[in-house]
Amino acid sequence: MSRITLSRYLIEQTRSHNTPADLRFLIEVVARACKAISHAVSKGALDDVLGSLGTENVQGEVQKKLDVLSNEILLEANEWGGHLAGMASEEMDKAYQIPGRYPKGAYLLVFDPLDGSSNIDVNVSVGTIFSVLRCPDRNGATGDLGEEAFLQPGTEQVAAGYAIYGPQTMLLLTLGNGVKGFTLDRELGGFVLTHDDIKVPETTQEFAVNMSNQRHWEAPMQRYVSELLAGESGPLEKNYNMRWIASMVADVHRILTRGGMFMYPRDNRDPSMPGKLRLMYEANPMAFIIEQAGGAATNGSQRILEIQPTSLHQRVPVFLGSKEEVERVTAYHQE
Ligand code: AHM
Ligand code: MG
């Protein structure tokens, strides 16, 4: 049987679901950029791309060389094609303007160019997360694009995905009708559909959380995790396993593969930071993918996808994965 490449999948989506040609082009360009990032990541010390630059991003985090390189790869790949009205990224304070010499398009692209970058230097999986929105005011796109254009709830995403740079490089994608997984075939130089119709099992016996923050958590989270740890003799009456990779892409990828529960809750370390993860380019795209795979994603009190963003780099608590567990911890927060 002939293999289904990403291009073929996208063209068939145009036929079956009216996926617009410029959205198809956008996804292909993002995939191409992820291929280039995958190549850079895999070179590591051979190309002197490991380590930090000594600069900080807008969130005050030290930038790794590969954070900045990946950001540049995505910007350069996407700025000239005429499919975007603007871009925003974890690594840039403000929205990125499409240079005046290029045409502008209908979409906005938001990304975390290299998620999990604390793992780069130790050769553990990292990834790229992206979210696609429509530009609300096409006329506005003729002048400078402000941050407001991006501040749309996750329900408005027209596509989302991530690339994971692990033992294999994979691209996970949703256009709003299920989740597909593509594996990079390095000999062919392209992504090939290998995981059709990805589903998150509704129940699980595995959770992911950074336990070192336990003393900072709020009461509902303390209760939930103590129940998980109590195992068979506790109220949940089953034993749970724990995994924490500290790369959201890798933890989410495991959950899409065999189920599980991912948590980065609110904690009381810094009152200005309601959680660690960013809504626009981490929580929203992952929530869209997880829901499309039959799982759930909340901030403890509401669906992540329904949160009205107030700023580009806003942080949110995140609970996502197998439905039964997300519903349980959300109910504890609502009590
Ligand atoms: P980053 O985008 O700066 O890499 O930070 C996000 C990452 C997530 O991938 C991961 O889930 C989390 O931070 C790990 O945090 P911690 O180091 O607190 O365990
Ligand atoms: Mg990140």
PDB file of N, CA, C and O in Angstrom, residues 117-147:
ATOM      1  N   SER A 117      13.241  23.024  26.969  1.00  0.00           N
ATOM      2  CA  SER A 117      14.648  23.263  26.602  1.00  0.00           C
ATOM      3  C   SER A 117      15.640  22.987  27.731  1.00  0.00           C
ATOM      4  O   SER A 117      16.834  22.879  27.473  1.00  0.00           O
ATOM      5  N   SER A 118      15.139  22.798  28.968  1.00  0.00           N
ATOM      6  CA  SER A 118      16.066  22.381  30.034  1.00  0.00           C
ATOM      7  C   SER A 118      16.611  20.982  29.737  1.00  0.00           C
ATOM      8  O   SER A 118      17.600  20.550  30.323  1.00  0.00           O
ATOM      9  N   ASN A 119      15.957  20.276  28.812  1.00  0.00           N
ATOM     10  CA  ASN A 119      16.375  18.910  28.473  1.00  0.00           C
ATOM     11  C   ASN A 119      17.347  18.810  27.303  1.00  0.00           C
ATOM     12  O   ASN A 119      17.846  17.722  27.002  1.00  0.00           O
ATOM     13  N   ILE A 120      17.610  19.943  26.637  1.00  0.00           N
ATOM     14  CA  ILE A 120      18.435  19.886  25.422  1.00  0.00           C
ATOM     15  C   ILE A 120      19.820  19.330  25.728  1.00  0.00           C
ATOM     16  O   ILE A 120      20.294  18.406  25.073  1.00  0.00           O
ATOM     17  N   ASP A 121      20.440  19.922  26.744  1.00  0.00           N
ATOM     18  CA  ASP A 121      21.843  19.574  27.006  1.00  0.00           C
ATOM     19  C   ASP A 121      22.010  18.164  27.557  1.00  0.00           C
ATOM     20  O   ASP A 121      23.125  17.630  27.569  1.00  0.00           O
ATOM     21  N   VAL A 122      20.930  17.549  28.050  1.00  0.00           N
ATOM     22  CA  VAL A 122      21.049  16.187  28.582  1.00  0.00           C
ATOM     23  C   VAL A 122      20.505  15.146  27.593  1.00  0.00           C
ATOM     24  O   VAL A 122      20.322  13.989  27.947  1.00  0.00           O
ATOM     25  N   ASN A 123      20.249  15.598  26.342  1.00  0.00           N
ATOM     26  CA  ASN A 123      19.870  14.671  25.279  1.00  0.00           C
ATOM     27  C   ASN A 123      18.573  13.912  25.581  1.00  0.00           C
ATOM     28  O   ASN A 123      18.490  12.701  25.393  1.00  0.00           O
ATOM     29  N   VAL A 124      17.607  14.652  26.102  1.00  0.00           N
ATOM     30  CA  VAL A 124      16.267  14.098  26.347  1.00  0.00           C
ATOM     31  C   VAL A 124      15.295  14.825  25.407  1.00  0.00           C
ATOM     32  O   VAL A 124      15.522  15.975  25.033  1.00  0.00           O
ATOM     33  N   SER A 125      14.210  14.153  25.026  1.00  0.00           N
ATOM     34  CA  SER A 125      13.276  14.691  24.034  1.00  0.00           C
ATOM     35  C   SER A 125      12.823  16.120  24.315  1.00  0.00           C
ATOM     36  O   SER A 125      12.486  16.469  25.442  1.00  0.00           O
ATOM     37  N   VAL A 126      12.797  16.927  23.263  1.00  0.00           N
ATOM     38  CA  VAL A 126      12.218  18.268  23.295  1.00  0.00           C
ATOM     39  C   VAL A 126      11.261  18.369  22.117  1.00  0.00           C
ATOM     40  O   VAL A 126      11.094  17.392  21.380  1.00  0.00           O
ATOM     41  N   GLY A 127      10.638  19.523  21.923  1.00  0.00           N
ATOM     42  CA  GLY A 127       9.689  19.615  20.812  1.00  0.00           C
ATOM     43  C   GLY A 127       9.311  21.031  20.475  1.00  0.00           C
ATOM     44  O   GLY A 127       9.749  21.978  21.122  1.00  0.00           O
ATOM     45  N   THR A 128       8.510  21.175  19.420  1.00  0.00           N
ATOM     46  CA  THR A 128       7.978  22.471  18.999  1.00  0.00           C
ATOM     47  C   THR A 128       6.458  22.402  19.104  1.00  0.00           C
ATOM     48  O   THR A 128       5.869  21.416  18.639  1.00  0.00           O
ATOM     49  N   ILE A 129       5.839  23.402  19.737  1.00  0.00           N
ATOM     50  CA  ILE A 129       4.373  23.402  19.854  1.00  0.00           C
ATOM     51  C   ILE A 129       3.830  24.582  19.051  1.00  0.00           C
ATOM     52  O   ILE A 129       4.391  25.683  19.144  1.00  0.00           O
ATOM     53  N   PHE A 130       2.745  24.368  18.299  1.00  0.00           N
ATOM     54  CA  PHE A 130       2.202  25.506  17.535  1.00  0.00           C
ATOM     55  C   PHE A 130       0.677  25.519  17.516  1.00  0.00           C
ATOM     56  O   PHE A 130       0.023  24.486  17.694  1.00  0.00           O
ATOM     57  N   SER A 131       0.164  26.724  17.337  1.00  0.00           N
ATOM     58  CA  SER A 131      -1.280  26.939  17.307  1.00  0.00           C
ATOM     59  C   SER A 131      -1.582  27.914  16.173  1.00  0.00           C
ATOM     60  O   SER A 131      -0.842  28.884  15.971  1.00  0.00           O
ATOM     61  N   VAL A 132      -2.665  27.651  15.428  1.00  0.00           N
ATOM     62  CA  VAL A 132      -3.031  28.525  14.310  1.00  0.00           C
ATOM     63  C   VAL A 132      -4.403  29.142  14.575  1.00  0.00           C
ATOM     64  O   VAL A 132      -5.367  28.429  14.867  1.00  0.00           O
ATOM     65  N   LEU A 133      -4.467  30.460  14.468  1.00  0.00           N
ATOM     66  CA  LEU A 133      -5.718  31.204  14.651  1.00  0.00           C
ATOM     67  C   LEU A 133      -5.983  32.001  13.373  1.00  0.00           C
ATOM     68  O   LEU A 133      -5.060  32.249  12.598  1.00  0.00           O
ATOM     69  N   ARG A 134      -7.240  32.439  13.200  1.00  0.00           N
ATOM     70  CA  ARG A 134      -7.516  33.369  12.099  1.00  0.00           C
ATOM     71  C   ARG A 134      -7.226  34.777  12.581  1.00  0.00           C
ATOM     72  O   ARG A 134      -7.488  35.115  13.731  1.00  0.00           O
ATOM     73  N   CYS A 135      -6.733  35.603  11.700  1.00  0.00           N
ATOM     74  CA  CYS A 135      -6.542  37.005  12.071  1.00  0.00           C
ATOM     75  C   CYS A 135      -7.913  37.666  12.064  1.00  0.00           C
ATOM     76  O   CYS A 135      -8.608  37.640  11.044  1.00  0.00           O
ATOM     77  N   PRO A 136      -8.368  38.214  13.200  1.00  0.00           N
ATOM     78  CA  PRO A 136      -9.751  38.684  13.282  1.00  0.00           C
ATOM     79  C   PRO A 136     -10.042  39.850  12.351  1.00  0.00           C
ATOM     80  O   PRO A 136     -11.141  39.979  11.842  1.00  0.00           O
ATOM     81  N   ASP A 137      -9.051  40.703  12.110  1.00  0.00           N
ATOM     82  CA  ASP A 137      -9.326  41.905  11.329  1.00  0.00           C
ATOM     83  C   ASP A 137      -8.346  41.950  10.164  1.00  0.00           C
ATOM     84  O   ASP A 137      -7.219  42.411  10.299  1.00  0.00           O
ATOM     85  N   ARG A 138      -8.808  41.450   9.025  1.00  0.00           N
ATOM     86  CA  ARG A 138      -7.912  41.391   7.861  1.00  0.00           C
ATOM     87  C   ARG A 138      -7.424  42.775   7.457  1.00  0.00           C
ATOM     88  O   ARG A 138      -6.319  42.946   6.986  1.00  0.00           O
ATOM     89  N   ASN A 139      -8.286  43.810   7.649  1.00  0.00           N
ATOM     90  CA  ASN A 139      -7.853  45.168   7.291  1.00  0.00           C
ATOM     91  C   ASN A 139      -6.768  45.626   8.238  1.00  0.00           C
ATOM     92  O   ASN A 139      -5.808  46.261   7.852  1.00  0.00           O
ATOM     93  N   GLY A 140      -6.961  45.245   9.531  1.00  0.00           N
ATOM     94  CA  GLY A 140      -5.968  45.597  10.533  1.00  0.00           C
ATOM     95  C   GLY A 140      -4.608  45.035  10.155  1.00  0.00           C
ATOM     96  O   GLY A 140      -3.568  45.573  10.533  1.00  0.00           O
ATOM     97  N   ALA A 141      -4.631  43.950   9.401  1.00  0.00           N
ATOM     98  CA  ALA A 141      -3.374  43.295   9.049  1.00  0.00           C
ATOM     99  C   ALA A 141      -2.545  44.138   8.080  1.00  0.00           C
ATOM    100  O   ALA A 141      -1.423  43.793   7.773  1.00  0.00           O
ATOM    101  N   THR A 142      -3.108  45.232   7.571  1.00  0.00           N
ATOM    102  CA  THR A 142      -2.309  46.072   6.686  1.00  0.00           C
ATOM    103  C   THR A 142      -1.370  46.970   7.498  1.00  0.00           C
ATOM    104  O   THR A 142      -0.294  47.294   7.060  1.00  0.00           O
ATOM    105  N   GLY A 143      -1.813  47.352   8.707  1.00  0.00           N
ATOM    106  CA  GLY A 143      -0.925  48.137   9.560  1.00  0.00           C
ATOM    107  C   GLY A 143      -0.147  47.205  10.476  1.00  0.00           C
ATOM    108  O   GLY A 143      -0.076  46.009  10.225  1.00  0.00           O
ATOM    109  N   ASP A 144       0.425  47.737  11.551  1.00  0.00           N
ATOM    110  CA  ASP A 144       1.136  46.886  12.497  1.00  0.00           C
ATOM    111  C   ASP A 144       0.133  46.063  13.293  1.00  0.00           C
ATOM    112  O   ASP A 144      -0.902  46.557  13.723  1.00  0.00           O
ATOM    113  N   LEU A 145       0.450  44.817  13.488  1.00  0.00           N
ATOM    114  CA  LEU A 145      -0.472  43.916  14.169  1.00  0.00           C
ATOM    115  C   LEU A 145      -0.217  43.980  15.670  1.00  0.00           C
ATOM    116  O   LEU A 145       0.906  43.771  16.115  1.00  0.00           O
ATOM    117  N   GLY A 146      -1.284  44.264  16.427  1.00  0.00           N
ATOM    118  CA  GLY A 146      -1.135  44.351  17.877  1.00  0.00           C
ATOM    119  C   GLY A 146      -1.364  43.007  18.538  1.00  0.00           C
ATOM    120  O   GLY A 146      -1.840  42.055  17.910  1.00  0.00           O
ATOM    121  N   GLU A 147      -1.044  42.952  19.812  1.00  0.00           N
ATOM    122  CA  GLU A 147      -1.213  41.736  20.603  1.00  0.00           C
ATOM    123  C   GLU A 147      -2.675  41.284  20.651  1.00  0.00           C
ATOM    124  O   GLU A 147      -2.974  40.090  20.679  1.00  0.00           O
TER     125      GLU A 147
END
